[in-house]
Every structure is written in structure tokens, then in C-alpha cells.
Amino acid sequence: MSDFLHGAITLASLAIALFFLRYWRSTHDRLFAMFSAAFALLAIHWLVSSAWPHMTMQAHALRFFAFVLIALAVLDKNRGQTRSS
């Protein structure tokens, strides 16, 4: 992938992280904080994978942890809710 696209994806991930951080500051909901952290990890992933292509395993580990964090955020949000019949 070209360096331009890597930079665009990095910037988009960082912008999304800041977007969720803004909502976390107004609501103090953990879901937004965890999503912000996950997208910050994705931004770091794209930065590392474009700047240092030989560190692909470490970059993919960052991506894996970002997706695990998103899954944990969704599970945490739905944990306290009960199903009504």
C-alpha cells in the first residue's frame, strides 16, 4: 500500500479516537473511552507498519489488541443489561 494511504488511514484512526474521546469527556461512559483507546492503537498500528515495515508482527499485535478492546467494550456495555421477556 502506498505511503499516502497509510498516512490517510493513520490520520482517520486518530480522528476517530479523538471523536470518541470527546464523547467520553461529556458522558463519562467507559464504552467511549475504550473505543478511543482502540482507535488510538489502530493509529499506532498503521504508523508502525508504514514507518518500520520489518516490525509487522508487533504491528499486527497492536491491531489484535485494538479489536480485543472493542469486543471487551461491547461486552462491558451489555453486561449489566437483562433481557426482558
XYZ file of N, CA, C and O in Angstrom:
340
model
N 0.857 -1.166 0.000
C 0.000 0.000 0.000
C 0.904 1.230 0.000
O 1.981 1.240 0.564
N 0.452 2.272 -0.622
C 1.304 3.457 -0.723
C 1.400 4.193 0.608
O 0.554 4.046 1.492
N 2.428 4.987 0.731
C 2.633 5.761 1.959
C 1.504 6.762 2.180
O 1.127 7.038 3.320
N 0.963 7.289 1.096
C -0.143 8.240 1.218
C -1.354 7.593 1.874
O -1.975 8.172 2.776
N -1.693 6.373 1.454
C -2.848 5.686 2.036
C -2.598 5.298 3.484
O -3.501 5.384 4.315
N -1.386 4.896 3.801
C -1.051 4.602 5.192
C -1.216 5.848 6.062
O -1.748 5.784 7.170
N -0.770 6.972 5.553
C -0.925 8.220 6.290
C -2.378 8.613 6.447
O -2.798 9.092 7.513
N -3.174 8.405 5.401
C -4.598 8.743 5.471
C -5.326 7.854 6.479
O -6.162 8.339 7.254
N -4.998 6.579 6.492
C -5.633 5.667 7.445
C -5.202 5.988 8.868
O -6.001 5.937 9.804
N -3.930 6.341 9.045
C -3.439 6.739 10.369
C -4.174 7.978 10.861
O -4.632 8.028 12.000
N -4.307 8.967 10.001
C -4.988 10.201 10.371
C -6.466 9.950 10.656
O -7.021 10.502 11.615
N -7.110 9.110 9.861
C -8.521 8.801 10.094
C -8.712 8.072 11.423
O -9.647 8.388 12.178
N -7.840 7.136 11.734
C -7.932 6.426 13.012
C -7.730 7.368 14.184
O -8.434 7.270 15.197
N -6.797 8.277 14.053
C -6.558 9.252 15.115
C -7.745 10.204 15.273
O -8.127 10.543 16.393
N -8.341 10.607 14.168
C -9.510 11.489 14.232
C -10.684 10.785 14.906
O -11.406 11.388 15.717
N -10.878 9.507 14.606
C -11.955 8.741 15.237
C -11.679 8.588 16.729
O -12.601 8.680 17.552
N -10.413 8.368 17.098
C -10.059 8.264 18.518
C -10.377 9.562 19.251
O -10.934 9.547 20.358
N -10.065 10.690 18.640
C -10.375 11.983 19.259
C -11.876 12.229 19.326
O -12.377 12.838 20.279
N -12.609 11.761 18.332
C -14.064 11.874 18.320
C -14.671 11.133 19.508
O -15.510 11.677 20.236
N -14.236 9.889 19.725
C -14.749 9.115 20.857
C -14.276 9.700 22.189
O -14.997 9.645 23.179
N -13.077 10.258 22.221
C -12.587 10.883 23.439
C -13.443 12.088 23.818
O -13.731 12.311 24.991
N -13.881 12.843 22.821
C -14.751 13.982 23.089
C -16.073 13.529 23.708
O -16.569 14.132 24.655
N -16.658 12.445 23.181
C -17.898 11.938 23.748
C -17.688 11.358 25.141
O -18.556 11.448 26.000
N -16.528 10.757 25.382
C -16.248 10.241 26.725
C -16.160 11.387 27.730
O -16.652 11.265 28.850
N -15.559 12.505 27.342
C -15.434 13.636 28.255
C -16.785 14.228 28.626
O -16.956 14.748 29.719
N -17.777 14.117 27.727
C -19.089 14.683 28.050
C -20.006 13.687 28.753
O -20.871 14.093 29.525
N -19.826 12.388 28.524
C -20.727 11.392 29.122
C -20.078 10.558 30.215
O -20.784 9.969 31.023
N -18.766 10.438 30.210
C -18.017 9.574 31.131
C -18.466 8.117 31.033
O -18.466 7.388 32.021
N -18.833 7.699 29.824
C -19.203 6.312 29.563
C -17.943 5.549 29.150
O -17.197 5.985 28.268
N -17.698 4.410 29.806
C -16.484 3.633 29.523
C -16.414 3.149 28.087
O -15.322 2.951 27.550
N -17.556 2.945 27.457
C -17.573 2.479 26.076
C -16.802 3.442 25.177
O -15.982 3.016 24.359
N -17.042 4.733 25.335
C -16.362 5.713 24.502
C -14.876 5.773 24.813
O -14.060 5.962 23.905
N -14.501 5.630 26.065
C -13.078 5.638 26.431
C -12.360 4.434 25.831
O -11.238 4.558 25.315
N -13.004 3.284 25.882
C -12.379 2.070 25.343
C -12.309 2.124 23.810
O -11.318 1.688 23.215
N -13.337 2.670 23.169
C -13.287 2.831 21.715
C -12.195 3.822 21.327
O -11.497 3.611 20.326
N -12.044 4.885 22.094
C -10.994 5.862 21.815
C -9.617 5.219 21.922
O -8.752 5.431 21.062
N -9.414 4.420 22.955
C -8.127 3.731 23.117
C -7.889 2.737 21.987
O -6.761 2.609 21.483
N -8.936 2.047 21.564
C -8.788 1.065 20.480
C -8.398 1.752 19.175
O -7.508 1.281 18.452
N -9.037 2.858 18.861
C -8.688 3.552 17.621
C -7.329 4.226 17.709
O -6.643 4.365 16.695
N -6.905 4.620 18.902
C -5.546 5.131 19.064
C -4.533 4.008 18.806
O -3.498 4.235 18.160
N -4.846 2.796 19.282
C -3.973 1.649 18.986
C -3.927 1.357 17.488
O -2.871 1.023 16.943
N -5.070 1.491 16.822
C -5.081 1.272 15.371
C -4.260 2.339 14.647
O -3.580 2.034 13.652
N -4.309 3.576 15.132
C -3.487 4.631 14.529
C -2.002 4.316 14.711
O -1.203 4.474 13.769
N -1.640 3.847 15.900
C -0.240 3.464 16.145
C 0.139 2.286 15.261
O 1.252 2.233 14.715
N -0.785 1.347 15.087
C -0.530 0.194 14.211
C -0.183 0.638 12.799
O 0.786 0.180 12.202
N -0.989 1.537 12.237
C -0.744 1.981 10.867
C 0.535 2.799 10.771
O 1.248 2.724 9.764
N 0.843 3.558 11.807
C 2.086 4.327 11.808
C 3.301 3.409 11.840
O 4.244 3.573 11.062
N 3.257 2.416 12.718
C 4.384 1.478 12.831
C 4.531 0.649 11.566
O 5.643 0.439 11.073
N 3.414 0.185 11.012
C 3.509 -0.678 9.835
C 3.990 0.076 8.599
O 4.556 -0.530 7.692
N 3.772 1.395 8.547
C 4.280 2.136 7.389
C 5.697 2.642 7.615
O 6.488 2.696 6.682
N 6.031 3.030 8.842
C 7.371 3.573 9.099
C 8.433 2.483 9.209
O 9.563 2.673 8.767
N 8.077 1.378 9.831
C 9.015 0.269 10.013
C 8.386 -1.023 9.502
O 7.830 -1.814 10.267
N 8.483 -1.296 8.205
C 7.816 -2.473 7.637
C 8.350 -3.806 8.160
O 7.658 -4.818 8.081
N 9.550 -3.815 8.734
C 10.108 -5.066 9.246
C 9.492 -5.455 10.601
O 9.724 -6.549 11.087
N 8.693 -4.580 11.205
C 8.073 -4.863 12.508
C 6.606 -5.253 12.336
O 5.741 -4.816 13.092
N 6.313 -6.115 11.370
C 4.916 -6.433 11.078
C 4.256 -7.236 12.192
O 3.068 -7.047 12.457
N 4.995 -8.106 12.857
C 4.381 -8.908 13.924
C 3.948 -8.029 15.093
O 2.869 -8.209 15.649
N 4.777 -7.061 15.467
C 4.423 -6.157 16.552
C 3.245 -5.273 16.147
O 2.362 -4.997 16.967
N 3.224 -4.855 14.890
C 2.125 -4.020 14.412
C 0.824 -4.804 14.405
O -0.228 -4.282 14.779
N 0.876 -6.061 13.999
C -0.339 -6.880 13.995
C -0.798 -7.200 15.409
O -1.993 -7.365 15.652
N 0.121 -7.272 16.349
C -0.269 -7.473 17.744
C -1.038 -6.257 18.252
O -2.024 -6.398 18.988
N -0.629 -5.057 17.847
C -1.364 -3.846 18.218
C -2.781 -3.874 17.656
O -3.740 -3.517 18.332
N -2.904 -4.309 16.414
C -4.228 -4.399 15.787
C -5.093 -5.421 16.519
O -6.277 -5.184 16.772
N -4.507 -6.553 16.880
C -5.241 -7.576 17.616
C -5.750 -7.029 18.950
O -6.917 -7.210 19.306
N -4.895 -6.345 19.694
C -5.306 -5.782 20.981
C -6.374 -4.708 20.814
O -7.251 -4.562 21.665
N -6.325 -3.971 19.723
C -7.362 -2.964 19.465
C -8.720 -3.635 19.268
O -9.731 -3.194 19.825
N -8.761 -4.711 18.504
C -10.034 -5.399 18.280
C -10.519 -6.119 19.534
O -11.725 -6.200 19.783
N -9.600 -6.634 20.334
C -9.983 -7.229 21.617
C -10.576 -6.159 22.527
O -11.582 -6.397 23.206
N -9.994 -4.974 22.517
C -10.509 -3.877 23.333
C -11.911 -3.463 22.890
O -12.773 -3.183 23.723
N -12.165 -3.456 21.591
C -13.510 -3.144 21.093
C -14.504 -4.213 21.549
O -15.610 -3.897 22.004
N -14.116 -5.478 21.463
C -15.005 -6.560 21.907
C -15.276 -6.462 23.404
O -16.423 -6.641 23.853
N -14.247 -6.169 24.185
C -14.441 -6.017 25.627
C -15.337 -4.826 25.954
O -16.131 -4.883 26.894
N -15.227 -3.759 25.184
C -16.068 -2.584 25.413
C -17.536 -2.920 25.174
O -18.412 -2.531 25.956
N -17.812 -3.667 24.124
C -19.195 -4.043 23.829
C -19.721 -5.002 24.891
O -20.858 -4.862 25.364
N -18.901 -5.964 25.286
C -19.329 -6.893 26.337
C -19.552 -6.174 27.658
O -20.516 -6.471 28.379
N -18.695 -5.224 27.986
C -18.846 -4.458 29.216
C -20.120 -3.623 29.191
O -20.810 -3.502 30.206
N -20.438 -3.065 28.053
C -21.643 -2.249 27.938
C -22.906 -3.097 28.101
O -23.881 -2.655 28.692
N -22.884 -4.316 27.587
C -24.075 -5.177 27.637
C -24.121 -6.059 28.872
O -25.104 -6.767 29.074
N -23.108 -6.029 29.696
C -23.013 -6.919 30.855
C -24.121 -6.675 31.860
O -24.725 -7.600 32.379
N -24.438 -5.436 32.162
C -25.400 -5.143 33.197
C -26.852 -5.172 32.744
O -27.754 -5.107 33.553
N -27.081 -5.292 31.463
C -28.445 -5.273 30.964
C -29.044 -6.668 31.009
O -28.398 -7.658 30.699
N -30.317 -6.747 31.419
C -31.012 -8.038 31.450
C -32.022 -8.072 30.322
O -32.530 -7.043 29.876
N -32.321 -9.260 29.886
C -33.305 -9.441 28.820
C -34.703 -9.444 29.423
O -34.965 -10.115 30.404
N -35.588 -8.702 28.819
C -36.974 -8.709 29.292
C -37.798 -9.618 28.392
O -37.662 -9.626 27.185
N -38.672 -10.430 29.012
C -39.470 -11.354 28.212
C -40.888 -10.895 28.117
O -41.437 -10.282 28.927
